[in-house]
PDB file of C-alpha atoms in Angstrom:
ATOM      1  CA  UNK N   1     135.717  64.259  84.189  1.00 61.00           C
ATOM      2  CA  UNK N   2     133.033  63.676  86.727  1.00 62.00           C
ATOM      3  CA  UNK N   3     134.413  65.293  89.182  1.00 63.00           C
ATOM      4  CA  UNK N   4     135.925  68.134  87.567  1.00 65.00           C
ATOM      5  CA  UNK N   5     132.182  68.993  86.463  1.00 54.00           C
ATOM      6  CA  UNK N   6     130.695  67.922  89.849  1.00 56.00           C
ATOM      7  CA  UNK N   7     133.580  70.295  91.889  1.00 58.00           C
ATOM      8  CA  UNK N   8     132.498  73.320  89.555  1.00 56.00           C
ATOM      9  CA  UNK N   9     128.626  72.358  90.165  1.00 52.00           C
ATOM     10  CA  UNK N  10     129.541  72.694  93.857  1.00 59.00           C
ATOM     11  CA  UNK N  11     131.867  75.896  93.815  1.00 55.00           C
ATOM     12  CA  UNK N  12     128.827  77.516  91.649  1.00 56.00           C
ATOM     13  CA  UNK N  13     125.991  76.488  93.811  1.00 50.00           C
ATOM     14  CA  UNK N  14     128.211  77.971  97.175  1.00 52.00           C
ATOM     15  CA  UNK N  15     129.132  81.266  95.260  1.00 53.00           C
ATOM     16  CA  UNK N  16     125.498  81.984  93.953  1.00 53.00           C
ATOM     17  CA  UNK N  17     124.087  80.878  97.545  1.00 51.00           C
ATOM     18  CA  UNK N  18     126.885  83.107  99.358  1.00 52.00           C
ATOM     19  CA  UNK N  19     125.866  86.274  97.072  1.00 54.00           C
ATOM     20  CA  UNK N  20     122.434  85.964  97.566  1.00 54.00           C
ATOM     21  CA  UNK N  21     122.966  86.047 101.337  1.00 63.00           C
ATOM     22  CA  UNK N  22     123.692  89.529 101.551  1.00 87.00           C
ATOM     23  CA  UNK N  23     121.319  92.051 102.045  1.00 93.00           C
ATOM     24  CA  UNK N  24     121.511  95.063  99.590  1.00 94.00           C
ATOM     25  CA  UNK N  25     120.963  97.404 102.659  1.00 96.00           C
ATOM     26  CA  UNK N  26     123.391  96.502 105.574  1.00 96.00           C
ATOM     27  CA  UNK N  27     123.286 100.040 107.036  1.00 94.00           C
ATOM     28  CA  UNK N  28     120.809 103.105 106.911  1.00 94.00           C
ATOM     29  CA  UNK N  29     123.628 104.758 104.855  1.00 94.00           C
ATOM     30  CA  UNK N  30     123.024 101.900 102.176  1.00 95.00           C
ATOM     31  CA  UNK N  31     119.290 102.890 101.641  1.00 95.00           C
ATOM     32  CA  UNK N  32     120.121 105.028  98.610  1.00 96.00           C
ATOM     33  CA  UNK N  33     120.901 101.249  96.953  1.00 97.00           C
ATOM     34  CA  UNK N  34     117.399 100.390  96.952  1.00 96.00           C
ATOM     35  CA  UNK N  35     116.593 103.443  94.444  1.00 96.00           C
ATOM     36  CA  UNK N  36     119.374 102.304  92.421  1.00 96.00           C
ATOM     37  CA  UNK N  37     118.347  99.209  91.886  1.00 97.00           C
ATOM     38  CA  UNK N  38     114.381 100.460  91.611  1.00 97.00           C
ATOM     39  CA  UNK N  39     113.762  98.278  88.658  1.00 98.00           C
ATOM     40  CA  UNK N  40     114.374  95.060  90.708  1.00 97.00           C
ATOM     41  CA  UNK N  41     111.674  95.686  93.042  1.00 98.00           C
ATOM     42  CA  UNK N  42     109.203  97.457  90.535  1.00 98.00           C
ATOM     43  CA  UNK N  43     106.422  94.996  90.127  1.00 98.00           C
ATOM     44  CA  UNK N  44     107.371  92.716  92.710  1.00 98.00           C
ATOM     45  CA  UNK N  45     105.889  92.016  96.078  1.00 98.00           C
ATOM     46  CA  UNK N  46     106.864  94.566  99.597  1.00 98.00           C
ATOM     47  CA  UNK N  47     108.005  91.478 101.367  1.00 97.00           C
ATOM     48  CA  UNK N  48     110.456  91.006  98.691  1.00 97.00           C
ATOM     49  CA  UNK N  49     112.052  94.836  99.111  1.00 98.00           C
ATOM     50  CA  UNK N  50     112.143  94.402 102.701  1.00 97.00           C
ATOM     51  CA  UNK N  51     114.221  91.181 102.847  1.00 97.00           C
ATOM     52  CA  UNK N  52     116.641  93.446 101.184  1.00 97.00           C
ATOM     53  CA  UNK N  53     116.727  95.469 104.365  1.00 96.00           C
ATOM     54  CA  UNK N  54     119.222  94.681 107.257  1.00 96.00           C
ATOM     55  CA  UNK N  55     118.734  97.722 109.949  1.00 95.00           C
ATOM     56  CA  UNK N  56     115.673  97.483 111.743  1.00 95.00           C
ATOM     57  CA  UNK N  57     112.812  99.331 110.451  1.00 96.00           C
ATOM     58  CA  UNK N  58     112.081 101.844 113.562  1.00 95.00           C
ATOM     59  CA  UNK N  59     109.111 103.842 112.447  1.00 95.00           C
ATOM     60  CA  UNK N  60     106.396 102.840 109.756  1.00 96.00           C
ATOM     61  CA  UNK N  61     103.728 104.878 108.632  1.00 95.00           C
ATOM     62  CA  UNK N  62     100.962 104.071 105.884  1.00 96.00           C
ATOM     63  CA  UNK N  63      99.302 106.995 103.750  1.00 94.00           C
ATOM     64  CA  UNK N  64      96.127 105.745 102.508  1.00 92.00           C
ATOM     65  CA  UNK N  65      95.998 108.327  99.680  1.00 91.00           C
ATOM     66  CA  UNK N  66      96.746 107.549  96.135  1.00 90.00           C
ATOM     67  CA  UNK N  67      98.978 106.865  95.205  1.00 92.00           C
ATOM     68  CA  UNK N  68      99.422 104.624  98.708  1.00 96.00           C
ATOM     69  CA  UNK N  69     103.095 104.657 100.129  1.00 98.00           C
ATOM     70  CA  UNK N  70     104.736 103.630 103.305  1.00 98.00           C
ATOM     71  CA  UNK N  71     107.235 105.800 104.895  1.00 97.00           C
ATOM     72  CA  UNK N  72     110.078 103.534 106.656  1.00 97.00           C
ATOM     73  CA  UNK N  73     112.738 105.420 108.931  1.00 97.00           C
ATOM     74  CA  UNK N  74     115.718 103.767 110.818  1.00 96.00           C
ATOM     75  CA  UNK N  75     114.937 105.441 113.849  1.00 93.00           C
ATOM     76  CA  UNK N  76     112.263 105.712 116.232  1.00 90.00           C
ATOM     77  CA  UNK N  77     109.831 108.777 116.720  1.00 85.00           C
ATOM     78  CA  UNK N  78     111.574 109.272 119.979  1.00 87.00           C
ATOM     79  CA  UNK N  79     114.886 109.365 118.535  1.00 89.00           C
ATOM     80  CA  UNK N  80     113.659 111.794 115.659  1.00 85.00           C
ATOM     81  CA  UNK N  81     112.303 114.008 118.571  1.00 83.00           C
ATOM     82  CA  UNK N  82     116.223 114.285 120.107  1.00 87.00           C
ATOM     83  CA  UNK N  83     117.296 117.101 117.840  1.00 80.00           C
ATOM     84  CA  UNK N  84     121.018 115.900 117.219  1.00 84.00           C
ATOM     85  CA  UNK N  85     123.209 118.527 115.132  1.00 86.00           C
ATOM     86  CA  UNK N  86     124.595 116.799 111.896  1.00 87.00           C
ATOM     87  CA  UNK N  87     122.813 113.409 112.378  1.00 88.00           C
ATOM     88  CA  UNK N  88     121.554 112.023 108.996  1.00 90.00           C
ATOM     89  CA  UNK N  89     117.767 111.403 109.186  1.00 92.00           C
ATOM     90  CA  UNK N  90     116.820 108.890 105.766  1.00 95.00           C
ATOM     91  CA  UNK N  91     113.371 108.280 104.547  1.00 96.00           C
ATOM     92  CA  UNK N  92     112.669 105.303 102.842  1.00 98.00           C
ATOM     93  CA  UNK N  93     109.464 105.986 100.732  1.00 98.00           C
ATOM     94  CA  UNK N  94     107.844 102.676  99.316  1.00 98.00           C
ATOM     95  CA  UNK N  95     104.850 103.374  97.029  1.00 98.00           C
ATOM     96  CA  UNK N  96     102.232 100.381  96.361  1.00 98.00           C
ATOM     97  CA  UNK N  97      99.794  99.554  93.245  1.00 97.00           C
ATOM     98  CA  UNK N  98      96.968  98.756  95.661  1.00 96.00           C
ATOM     99  CA  UNK N  99      95.190 100.930  97.982  1.00 95.00           C
ATOM    100  CA  UNK N 100      95.867 100.585 101.921  1.00 93.00           C
ATOM    101  CA  UNK N 101      93.873  99.932 104.983  1.00 91.00           C
ATOM    102  CA  UNK N 102      96.091 101.586 107.483  1.00 92.00           C
ATOM    103  CA  UNK N 103      94.204 102.693 110.359  1.00 89.00           C
ATOM    104  CA  UNK N 104      96.126 104.893 112.638  1.00 87.00           C
ATOM    105  CA  UNK N 105      93.373 104.915 115.284  1.00 90.00           C
ATOM    106  CA  UNK N 106      93.220 101.215 115.478  1.00 90.00           C
ATOM    107  CA  UNK N 107      96.795 100.179 115.784  1.00 90.00           C
ATOM    108  CA  UNK N 108      98.029  99.288 119.484  1.00 88.00           C
ATOM    109  CA  UNK N 109      98.631 102.500 121.554  1.00 88.00           C
ATOM    110  CA  UNK N 110     102.064 103.471 122.108  1.00 85.00           C
ATOM    111  CA  UNK N 111     102.970 101.576 119.124  1.00 87.00           C
ATOM    112  CA  UNK N 112     101.256 103.113 116.079  1.00 91.00           C
ATOM    113  CA  UNK N 113     104.638 104.171 114.200  1.00 93.00           C
ATOM    114  CA  UNK N 114     106.004 100.520 115.083  1.00 93.00           C
ATOM    115  CA  UNK N 115     106.249  98.093 112.147  1.00 94.00           C
ATOM    116  CA  UNK N 116     105.172  94.539 112.984  1.00 92.00           C
ATOM    117  CA  UNK N 117     105.154  91.158 112.063  1.00 93.00           C
ATOM    118  CA  UNK N 118     101.257  91.709 111.673  1.00 93.00           C
ATOM    119  CA  UNK N 119     102.083  94.557 109.402  1.00 94.00           C
ATOM    120  CA  UNK N 120     104.461  92.295 107.181  1.00 95.00           C
ATOM    121  CA  UNK N 121     101.643  89.784 106.788  1.00 96.00           C
ATOM    122  CA  UNK N 122      99.032  92.069 105.979  1.00 95.00           C
ATOM    123  CA  UNK N 123     100.808  94.299 103.797  1.00 96.00           C
ATOM    124  CA  UNK N 124     103.461  92.401 102.347  1.00 97.00           C
ATOM    125  CA  UNK N 125     101.557  91.320  99.297  1.00 98.00           C
ATOM    126  CA  UNK N 126     101.492  94.690  97.959  1.00 98.00           C
ATOM    127  CA  UNK N 127     102.858  95.519  94.723  1.00 98.00           C
ATOM    128  CA  UNK N 128     105.924  98.063  94.802  1.00 98.00           C
ATOM    129  CA  UNK N 129     105.604 100.742  92.035  1.00 98.00           C
ATOM    130  CA  UNK N 130     108.008 103.390  93.476  1.00 98.00           C
ATOM    131  CA  UNK N 131     110.787 103.578  95.834  1.00 98.00           C
ATOM    132  CA  UNK N 132     111.823 107.160  96.729  1.00 98.00           C
ATOM    133  CA  UNK N 133     115.173 107.766  99.273  1.00 97.00           C
ATOM    134  CA  UNK N 134     115.525 111.224 100.829  1.00 96.00           C
ATOM    135  CA  UNK N 135     118.159 111.894 103.127  1.00 94.00           C
ATOM    136  CA  UNK N 136     118.559 114.930 105.244  1.00 92.00           C
ATOM    137  CA  UNK N 137     120.984 116.248 107.951  1.00 89.00           C
ATOM    138  CA  UNK N 138     119.821 117.832 111.299  1.00 85.00           C
ATOM    139  CA  UNK N 139     120.962 121.495 111.387  1.00 82.00           C
TER     140      UNK N 139
END
Protein backbone atom coordinates (compact mmCIF):
# COMPACT_ATOMS: atom_id res chain seq x y z
CA UNK A 1 0.00 0.00 0.00
CA UNK A 2 2.85 2.36 0.87
CA UNK A 3 4.46 1.69 -2.50
CA UNK A 4 1.24 2.55 -4.33
CA UNK A 5 0.91 5.85 -2.44
CA UNK A 6 4.57 6.70 -3.11
CA UNK A 7 4.19 5.85 -6.80
CA UNK A 8 1.11 8.04 -7.16
CA UNK A 9 2.77 10.88 -5.26
CA UNK A 10 5.84 10.77 -7.51
CA UNK A 11 3.66 10.51 -10.62
CA UNK A 12 1.49 13.43 -9.49
CA UNK A 13 4.50 15.64 -8.71
CA UNK A 14 6.19 14.89 -12.02
CA UNK A 15 3.01 15.59 -14.01
CA UNK A 16 2.45 18.83 -12.09
CA UNK A 17 6.04 19.94 -12.67
CA UNK A 18 5.96 19.15 -16.40
CA UNK A 19 2.67 21.01 -16.84
CA UNK A 20 4.08 24.10 -15.17
CA UNK A 21 7.33 23.97 -17.15
CA UNK A 22 5.68 24.93 -20.44
CA UNK A 23 5.19 28.64 -20.94
CA UNK A 24 1.83 30.04 -21.97
CA UNK A 25 3.26 32.01 -24.92
CA UNK A 26 5.53 29.70 -26.92
CA UNK A 27 5.45 31.80 -30.12
CA UNK A 28 4.42 35.41 -30.83
CA UNK A 29 1.16 34.10 -32.31
CA UNK A 30 0.27 32.77 -28.84
CA UNK A 31 0.13 36.30 -27.36
CA UNK A 32 -3.70 36.17 -27.35
CA UNK A 33 -3.46 33.47 -24.68
CA UNK A 34 -2.38 36.21 -22.28
CA UNK A 35 -5.62 38.10 -22.92
CA UNK A 36 -7.69 34.92 -22.72
CA UNK A 37 -6.08 34.09 -19.36
CA UNK A 38 -5.98 37.72 -18.21
CA UNK A 39 -7.56 36.98 -14.81
CA UNK A 40 -4.58 34.77 -13.99
CA UNK A 41 -2.33 37.85 -14.16
CA UNK A 42 -4.51 40.67 -12.80
CA UNK A 43 -3.18 42.06 -9.49
CA UNK A 44 -0.02 39.97 -9.90
CA UNK A 45 3.43 41.29 -10.74
CA UNK A 46 4.63 42.09 -14.24
CA UNK A 47 7.42 39.62 -13.56
CA UNK A 48 4.80 36.87 -13.16
CA UNK A 49 3.38 37.66 -16.61
CA UNK A 50 6.76 37.96 -18.34
CA UNK A 51 7.76 34.48 -17.10
CA UNK A 52 5.00 33.09 -19.31
CA UNK A 53 6.50 34.58 -22.49
CA UNK A 54 9.09 32.47 -24.27
CA UNK A 55 9.80 34.56 -27.42
CA UNK A 56 12.26 37.39 -27.00
CA UNK A 57 10.74 40.83 -26.50
CA UNK A 58 12.62 42.91 -29.06
CA UNK A 59 10.81 46.21 -28.57
CA UNK A 60 9.58 47.76 -25.34
CA UNK A 61 8.28 51.17 -24.49
CA UNK A 62 6.79 52.55 -21.30
CA UNK A 63 4.02 55.16 -21.27
CA UNK A 64 4.07 57.37 -18.19
CA UNK A 65 0.55 58.79 -18.56
CA UNK A 66 -2.37 57.46 -16.55
CA UNK A 67 -2.90 54.58 -16.71
CA UNK A 68 0.74 53.62 -17.20
CA UNK A 69 1.44 50.78 -19.58
CA UNK A 70 4.18 48.94 -21.41
CA UNK A 71 4.08 48.24 -25.11
CA UNK A 72 5.92 45.05 -26.05
CA UNK A 73 6.65 43.70 -29.53
CA UNK A 74 8.36 40.55 -30.74
CA UNK A 75 10.11 42.35 -33.61
CA UNK A 76 12.68 45.12 -33.33
CA UNK A 77 12.10 48.66 -34.55
CA UNK A 78 14.54 47.94 -37.42
CA UNK A 79 12.52 44.87 -38.46
CA UNK A 80 9.31 46.87 -38.22
CA UNK A 81 10.71 49.52 -40.58
CA UNK A 82 11.21 46.81 -43.22
CA UNK A 83 7.69 46.75 -44.61
CA UNK A 84 6.64 43.16 -45.41
CA UNK A 85 3.22 42.61 -46.93
CA UNK A 86 1.27 39.92 -45.10
CA UNK A 87 3.41 39.95 -41.96
CA UNK A 88 1.45 39.81 -38.72
CA UNK A 89 2.41 42.56 -36.27
CA UNK A 90 1.53 41.73 -32.69
CA UNK A 91 1.43 44.37 -29.97
CA UNK A 92 1.18 43.37 -26.33
CA UNK A 93 0.08 46.16 -23.99
CA UNK A 94 0.37 45.58 -20.26
CA UNK A 95 -1.23 48.21 -18.03
CA UNK A 96 0.15 48.60 -14.51
CA UNK A 97 -1.31 50.12 -11.35
CA UNK A 98 1.74 52.13 -10.30
CA UNK A 99 3.12 55.15 -12.19
CA UNK A 100 6.10 54.44 -14.45
CA UNK A 101 9.45 56.12 -14.19
CA UNK A 102 10.32 55.56 -17.87
CA UNK A 103 12.61 58.29 -19.14
CA UNK A 104 13.32 57.68 -22.82
CA UNK A 105 16.13 60.26 -22.92
CA UNK A 106 17.97 58.51 -20.06
CA UNK A 107 18.00 55.12 -21.73
CA UNK A 108 21.23 53.92 -23.40
CA UNK A 109 21.73 55.46 -26.84
CA UNK A 110 20.75 53.02 -29.58
CA UNK A 111 18.99 50.76 -27.06
CA UNK A 112 16.10 53.02 -26.11
CA UNK A 113 13.52 50.40 -27.12
CA UNK A 114 15.22 47.27 -25.78
CA UNK A 115 13.82 45.46 -22.75
CA UNK A 116 16.77 44.76 -20.46
CA UNK A 117 17.49 42.84 -17.26
CA UNK A 118 17.70 46.21 -15.53
CA UNK A 119 14.16 47.00 -16.72
CA UNK A 120 12.98 43.67 -15.35
CA UNK A 121 14.56 44.44 -11.98
CA UNK A 122 13.16 47.99 -11.92
CA UNK A 123 9.63 47.30 -13.20
CA UNK A 124 9.14 43.58 -12.48
CA UNK A 125 7.25 44.16 -9.24
CA UNK A 126 4.66 46.52 -10.74
CA UNK A 127 1.06 45.29 -10.53
CA UNK A 128 -0.72 44.26 -13.74
CA UNK A 129 -4.25 45.67 -14.08
CA UNK A 130 -5.04 45.02 -17.75
CA UNK A 131 -3.70 43.17 -20.79
CA UNK A 132 -4.43 44.10 -24.37
CA UNK A 133 -3.23 42.34 -27.53
CA UNK A 134 -3.52 43.99 -30.92
CA UNK A 135 -2.78 42.08 -34.11
CA UNK A 136 -2.57 43.64 -37.52
CA UNK A 137 -1.49 42.34 -40.91
CA UNK A 138 0.79 44.59 -42.96
CA UNK A 139 -0.56 45.50 -46.37
